[in-house]
Amino acid sequence: MRSLPRIVFGCVVACLLTGMVAICASATMFPLDSRRVDVGAGRNEFSKRCASCHTVSSDQATYGPSLQNIGLAAASRVDGVAAERYIFDSIVDPSAFRAPGTSGEMPKGLAGQLSAEQLGNLVAFLCEQGGKARYRAIMALPARPQASKDELRVNLNLASVEHGKQLFFGKAQCSSCHWLDGSPGAMLRAPELLNAGVFSRDALRQAIVDPSKHVAPAYVESTVLYDGMTVSGYRLPSKPDRVKLLSTDNTGALLPVSIKVNELEPLNANGDVVRTSTMSPMPVYKFAENADELEALLDFLLTIR
Amino acid sequence: MNTSLGYEPISTASFVYFLIAYVGGACLLIAGVAAADGFRKHGIRLATAIICLGVAVVVASLAMPGENPVIQLAVKAKEGGRTHLVMLMTGLFSGLISALGLLSVEQRWKRVLGPCLYVATILCLFAIVLRQRVSAYLEIPTATGSSGSMVQRSSVSGFRVELMAELSIAPTSIAVDSAGHVYVAGYAGIALQNGEVVQLVRNAATGTYEARSVAERLSRPHGIAFYAGDLYVSRAGQFAKANRGKIEQQDTGAVTRLQDLNGDGRYDYYTDIISGLPGAQTPDGLHQNNGIAFDKKGKLYVTVGAPTDHGPYSHPNAGTILKMDADGKNVAIFAKGLRNPFDLTFGPGGDLFCTDNDSDNDGQGDELNHVVEGKHYGFPYTSVKGIEVSGSQPPIARLTSAQGIVYAAKGSLPAGFDESLYVASYGDGHINQVKLVQKGNSYIAQTSFFASVPNIVDLAIGPESTVYACSHHDRKVYRIVPQ
């Protein structure tokens, strides 16, 4: 009979040794660090799913709060909550925290659209904004909760959904700008609506009835005067000595136009050469007298997710 | 099954879990004994066990690409269901027993057993991985190699499965004409971009069947049917045009009527009776107009797939069954809300039935639908998580996958087998007999196994109670005959 301490010692050593070797050996193939988290992919997720309301390139709030230095700010928002966890919780459950001085409501269920990996990448990208992503902390984030799905469950009527689909692709002409087929460049002309279904009915209704209430930064119309003609379109990134606009030609096709700043004619006494519109380029559709058309369109939009 | 034609590799997960549990268990016991009994005494055993553990985990990582097996084991083994748990427990106990064998000094054979098990598991993993790696090169489109004796063929008692012919084309659809001749349509050519229809002709001298090409240059033929002596082929292509900044998939789907004017048995006069159907469009790239069938009044029914995996689509005919005259006039949508209806047939009382590759997000399997005029079968709304759309028609049955479908009219098969639908499941290679029990305006489906044919995509019933089945991947035609 060996003494009890020796047996306990043996068990502890056995567990430690086996566990360590197994984890170390598997880590040679699957490093548990930066290589498992892809900040670049997180950036793509951000521009696809978040950029219509949030910006990381300016400290001015657009529709949602600016996330320019969120990596730094998130660490100090709530005591005892690390930056990674704060950002993660804010995406998974938008009502968890409220940033100082903000109102409005971020749609629930965005996290449901993302795999755990995509969610981790997105958190990493946001942590990099003014801070540094700690990969281990991101790997340690909990799995996204499954229960939230039922909260979002909506009951719709097939006839109404089909009616809404007909409006979308037909009379209301939504599909001439909003593409639903995931084509490359689908977001150039108008926001992609592939996540429309995660927004609340009220938020979608407002966006249709009063599109100018909130215009996503990428779709603010700019106007310049060149050679006696006004040219308008969305502002595209360009060299400082040029203004680049995504305009449309006379057939309605998108047409990128690049003009030297010093060739532009001033639009007012201050010498401004670019005027930005506060109105949304989206026309306000006149729904038929009864409200069924609008509700049908909303029913259809809620199925897109 | 999500796509109509895809190949599933063998999963390595069970072996990986076994291996890790095995070496983990063995290492635990050896390390424990070594620590309790003195490291010096068991030094070599301990070092060997640790090296074996390291090697095994690395091998397991390689064999389970994309996932860290140790983490998977810790957090997700339960999700794999009973198989994984059984493998885990078997592995653990085998490991412990092997370690006991290694630790015992008296009996030498006990020491050999453990390492043998270890090496065997690793070899198994290598064999599976190697098979997956190598098969990608073996399955080149021009290869006509057979699975030979590896393929197990079986059927319910009273029937036997026979190999009828080997083809150079990869079949998608099979039909029997009024004279009892068997025709098969399929992908052909070096990159499967050609489409061919062949007739199986019996060689009187040898008694074997040979394929004779009767029509070609029909890309992606997914359905054939005979009417008034002419052959109708449902076909499509894949072609995109950039238009005003947008890459647009063209509507290339068509049904072509093939006539044999000079009577040489080869079709020489081709007419598109309908065109402009959504072809094999991206993003899915596989869904298109598939099976076709004529009713007793000579109306043609065409299944048309929707080009998306689960999202909305714009083409008005996508995801529908169209009804039209035999010359393509008076086209009307008969039913809609289908994802990739693959084949259709007329059952009892002239009712229409179709298979639909509509395994939704929860992976419940493909649908067997009783198609009623004017109804909506739910796609894409039923595949969207989190919404409940009321008013769509539910399927009468779900099968692991559902491709070709045929109805055995009374007397066409022996009693007990006639008056049933037969559905081909590509996924598990089964033909299922579906008995229909009338309930109100619809049916209750009673599904039972009929026969097993690997990679089956379509089936047809001919004279003398013969069921013909074609196997896409194997490029073979089988027949199932009463014994």
XYZ file of N, CA and C in Angstrom, chain A residues 115-232:
354
model
N -21.302 33.901 -37.427
C -20.781 32.709 -36.762
C -19.908 33.179 -35.605
N -19.586 32.265 -34.702
C -18.751 32.625 -33.554
C -17.431 33.221 -34.025
N -16.905 32.669 -35.129
C -15.628 33.138 -35.652
C -15.748 34.563 -36.195
N -16.820 34.800 -36.975
C -17.025 36.142 -37.528
C -17.210 37.161 -36.416
N -17.941 36.743 -35.380
C -18.187 37.636 -34.260
C -16.865 37.988 -33.575
N -16.001 36.981 -33.398
C -14.690 37.220 -32.802
C -13.862 38.180 -33.639
N -13.901 37.986 -34.971
C -13.153 38.874 -35.861
C -13.656 40.306 -35.751
N -14.973 40.459 -35.670
C -15.561 41.791 -35.582
C -15.158 42.456 -34.273
N -15.203 41.696 -33.186
C -14.791 42.247 -31.890
C -13.318 42.660 -31.966
N -12.485 41.822 -32.601
C -11.062 42.140 -32.709
C -10.861 43.428 -33.484
N -11.598 43.589 -34.600
C -11.468 44.805 -35.408
C -11.843 46.025 -34.577
N -12.929 45.930 -33.818
C -13.370 47.082 -33.024
C -12.383 47.376 -31.889
N -11.798 46.317 -31.305
C -10.799 46.534 -30.257
C -9.587 47.266 -30.797
N -9.300 47.049 -32.079
C -8.135 47.701 -32.695
C -8.370 49.198 -32.909
N -9.601 49.647 -32.786
C -9.901 51.066 -32.982
C -9.480 51.825 -31.725
N -8.280 52.346 -31.749
C -7.782 53.114 -30.616
C -7.219 52.240 -29.511
N -7.303 50.943 -29.654
C -6.768 50.042 -28.644
C -6.014 48.906 -29.286
N -5.852 47.846 -28.544
C -5.137 46.692 -29.082
C -5.973 45.462 -28.776
N -6.206 44.662 -29.805
C -6.998 43.454 -29.594
C -6.162 42.426 -28.859
N -6.679 41.935 -27.741
C -5.986 40.848 -27.028
C -6.626 39.546 -27.470
N -5.866 38.799 -28.268
C -6.469 37.648 -28.947
C -6.964 36.599 -27.973
N -6.203 36.415 -26.895
C -6.608 35.403 -25.935
C -7.959 35.759 -25.312
N -8.120 37.036 -25.012
C -9.388 37.475 -24.421
C -10.530 37.259 -25.410
N -10.232 37.441 -26.697
C -11.286 37.257 -27.706
C -11.621 35.774 -27.856
N -10.562 34.939 -27.830
C -10.814 33.497 -27.929
C -11.640 33.013 -26.744
N -11.507 33.711 -25.610
C -12.172 33.241 -24.387
C -13.601 33.750 -24.280
N -14.051 34.544 -25.265
C -15.422 35.060 -25.183
C -16.420 33.903 -25.214
N -17.539 34.072 -24.528
C -18.505 32.959 -24.495
C -19.122 32.723 -25.861
N -19.672 31.527 -26.047
C -20.400 31.244 -27.278
C -21.624 32.143 -27.306
N -22.022 32.531 -28.511
C -23.137 33.477 -28.584
C -24.411 32.779 -28.110
N -25.206 33.475 -27.316
C -26.375 32.822 -26.726
C -27.391 32.421 -27.783
N -27.962 31.253 -27.597
C -28.911 30.740 -28.577
C -30.332 31.225 -28.295
N -30.593 31.613 -27.054
C -31.966 31.892 -26.643
C -32.551 33.110 -27.364
N -31.658 34.002 -27.816
C -32.155 35.260 -28.369
C -32.985 35.050 -29.630
N -32.839 33.872 -30.268
C -33.575 33.624 -31.512
C -35.083 33.724 -31.313
N -35.562 33.127 -30.223
C -37.000 33.092 -30.021
C -37.576 34.465 -29.747
N -36.769 35.323 -29.109
C -37.252 36.679 -28.856
C -37.566 37.387 -30.155
N -36.831 37.026 -31.208
C -36.975 37.731 -32.477
C -38.053 37.117 -33.361
N -38.609 35.999 -32.920
C -39.552 35.275 -33.775
C -40.739 36.152 -34.127
N -41.015 36.266 -35.413
C -42.183 37.031 -35.837
C -43.063 36.123 -36.683
N -44.347 36.316 -36.560
C -45.298 35.532 -37.331
C -45.822 36.370 -38.482
N -45.723 35.819 -39.681
C -46.132 36.562 -40.860
C -47.118 35.730 -41.665
N -47.846 36.443 -42.505
C -48.833 35.770 -43.351
C -48.294 35.668 -44.768
N -48.367 34.475 -45.343
C -47.759 34.222 -46.647
C -48.278 35.161 -47.730
N -49.592 35.365 -47.766
C -50.165 36.202 -48.826
C -49.599 37.613 -48.745
N -49.475 38.111 -47.529
C -48.950 39.458 -47.345
C -47.470 39.527 -47.750
N -46.691 38.509 -47.358
C -45.270 38.469 -47.721
C -45.108 38.469 -49.243
N -45.908 37.653 -49.925
C -45.828 37.560 -51.389
C -46.240 38.881 -52.038
N -47.248 39.527 -51.460
C -47.666 40.836 -51.949
C -46.514 41.840 -51.809
N -45.857 41.800 -50.652
C -44.716 42.673 -50.418
C -43.589 42.412 -51.395
N -43.361 41.133 -51.714
C -42.302 40.783 -52.665
C -42.615 41.365 -54.043
N -43.890 41.272 -54.434
C -44.287 41.842 -55.734
C -44.041 43.338 -55.771
N -44.359 44.031 -54.657
C -44.115 45.472 -54.594
C -42.626 45.761 -54.706
N -41.823 44.986 -53.961
C -40.386 45.214 -53.910
C -39.755 45.103 -55.293
N -40.113 44.033 -56.010
C -39.516 43.815 -57.333
C -40.302 44.510 -58.428
N -41.485 45.044 -58.121
C -42.325 45.628 -59.161
C -42.629 47.095 -58.928
N -43.867 47.350 -58.564
C -44.412 48.707 -58.535
C -43.572 49.686 -57.706
N -43.110 49.263 -56.536
C -42.395 50.199 -55.666
C -40.951 50.410 -56.112
N -40.481 49.596 -57.045
C -39.156 49.757 -57.654
C -38.002 49.721 -56.658
N -38.197 49.084 -55.534
C -37.113 49.007 -54.543
C -35.889 48.311 -55.140
N -36.174 47.255 -55.968
C -35.071 46.403 -56.430
C -34.215 47.078 -57.488
N -34.646 48.244 -57.996
C -33.779 48.892 -58.980
C -32.517 49.444 -58.311
N -32.561 49.714 -57.021
C -31.350 50.173 -56.318
C -30.877 49.191 -55.242
N -31.823 48.593 -54.528
C -31.455 47.644 -53.469
C -31.420 46.240 -54.069
N -30.196 45.709 -54.221
C -30.076 44.369 -54.795
C -30.058 43.342 -53.676
N -30.722 42.253 -53.925
C -30.799 41.222 -52.885
C -30.018 39.974 -53.260
N -29.333 39.999 -54.407
C -28.691 38.761 -54.853
C -27.227 38.672 -54.451
N -26.768 39.607 -53.616
C -25.394 39.530 -53.146
C -24.363 39.773 -54.232
N -24.746 40.461 -55.305
C -23.797 40.754 -56.379
C -22.641 41.588 -55.854
N -21.460 41.425 -56.485
C -20.362 42.317 -56.120
C -20.789 43.755 -56.388
N -20.431 44.670 -55.511
C -20.788 46.072 -55.730
C -22.231 46.393 -55.434
N -22.941 45.441 -54.808
C -24.362 45.661 -54.544
C -24.587 46.854 -53.623
N -23.568 47.190 -52.791
C -23.777 48.257 -51.827
C -23.384 49.625 -52.392
N -22.908 49.679 -53.647
C -22.472 50.961 -54.198
C -23.644 51.926 -54.340
N -24.744 51.441 -54.850
C -25.853 52.313 -55.186
C -26.751 52.575 -53.978
N -27.010 51.545 -53.212
C -27.889 51.677 -52.054
C -27.524 50.591 -51.061
N -27.849 50.770 -49.789
C -27.459 49.743 -48.810
C -28.002 48.368 -49.194
N -27.181 47.355 -48.956
C -27.652 45.986 -49.146
C -28.700 45.709 -48.081
N -29.715 44.989 -48.430
C -30.777 44.734 -47.449
C -30.741 43.304 -46.941
N -29.558 42.666 -47.056
C -29.504 41.251 -46.678
C -29.720 41.031 -45.189
N -29.638 42.116 -44.391
C -29.908 41.991 -42.962
C -31.189 42.678 -42.557
N -31.981 43.101 -43.534
C -33.150 43.924 -43.219
C -34.022 43.286 -42.146
N -34.131 41.952 -42.197
C -35.043 41.262 -41.288
C -34.689 41.352 -39.824
N -33.465 41.765 -39.482
C -33.123 41.836 -38.060
C -33.527 43.180 -37.467
N -33.896 44.135 -38.316
C -34.345 45.414 -37.783
C -35.804 45.288 -37.334
N -36.201 46.194 -36.464
C -37.579 46.127 -35.988
C -38.499 46.669 -37.066
N -39.736 46.258 -36.998
C -40.740 46.697 -37.951
C -40.831 48.228 -37.989
N -40.788 48.822 -36.797
C -40.916 50.279 -36.713
C -39.732 50.982 -37.374
N -38.536 50.443 -37.143
C -37.345 51.059 -37.738
C -37.423 50.983 -39.264
N -37.871 49.842 -39.787
C -37.989 49.693 -41.243
C -39.069 50.626 -41.785
N -40.191 50.732 -41.059
C -41.282 51.586 -41.509
C -40.791 53.026 -41.625
N -40.059 53.451 -40.599
C -39.573 54.826 -40.607
C -38.609 55.060 -41.776
N -37.740 54.072 -42.029
C -36.758 54.226 -43.105
C -37.439 54.325 -44.466
N -38.618 53.730 -44.607
C -39.317 53.776 -45.891
C -40.140 55.060 -46.003
N -40.830 55.406 -44.922
C -41.727 56.558 -44.953
C -40.933 57.867 -44.959
N -39.856 57.887 -44.204
C -39.075 59.127 -44.096
C -37.594 58.814 -44.278
N -37.176 58.528 -45.512
C -35.790 58.074 -45.731
C -34.747 59.119 -45.345
N -35.135 60.407 -45.334
C -34.137 61.439 -45.056
C -33.854 61.600 -43.574
N -34.626 60.950 -42.741
C -34.414 61.059 -41.295
C -33.005 60.584 -40.943
N -32.599 59.519 -41.576
C -31.223 59.055 -41.379
C -30.649 58.626 -42.723
N -29.595 59.287 -43.138
C -28.934 58.900 -44.381
C -27.562 58.349 -44.008
N -27.316 57.107 -44.371
C -26.016 56.503 -44.052
C -24.909 57.293 -44.743
N -23.764 57.472 -44.063
C -22.708 58.353 -44.585
C -22.320 58.066 -46.034
N -22.290 56.801 -46.416
C -21.831 56.470 -47.771
C -22.832 56.910 -48.830
N -24.073 57.230 -48.430
C -25.108 57.544 -49.410
C -25.581 58.994 -49.313
N -24.716 59.858 -48.777
C -25.019 61.287 -48.760
C -24.678 61.848 -50.142
N -25.636 62.537 -50.732
C -25.419 63.026 -52.083
C -24.618 64.331 -52.061
N -23.558 64.381 -52.859
C -22.740 65.586 -52.972
C -22.927 66.169 -54.363
N -22.854 67.505 -54.445
C -23.035 68.176 -55.729
C -21.868 69.123 -55.982
N -21.388 69.125 -57.219
C -20.338 70.076 -57.599
C -20.763 70.761 -58.896
N -20.133 71.897 -59.169
C -20.412 72.633 -60.399
C -19.153 72.567 -61.253
N -19.269 72.023 -62.439
C -18.090 71.829 -63.286
C -18.456 72.192 -64.718
N -17.739 73.149 -65.265
C -17.951 73.515 -66.656
C -19.415 73.909 -66.915
N -19.983 74.590 -65.925
C -21.368 75.048 -66.076
C -22.422 73.994 -65.816
N -22.009 72.758 -65.500
C -22.981 71.691 -65.248
C -22.900 71.273 -63.783
N -24.044 70.915 -63.214
C -23.978 70.333 -61.867
C -23.818 68.824 -62.001
N -22.915 68.305 -61.197
C -22.701 66.852 -61.164
C -22.960 66.405 -59.730
N -23.823 65.429 -59.565
C -24.026 64.947 -58.201
C -23.858 63.440 -58.119
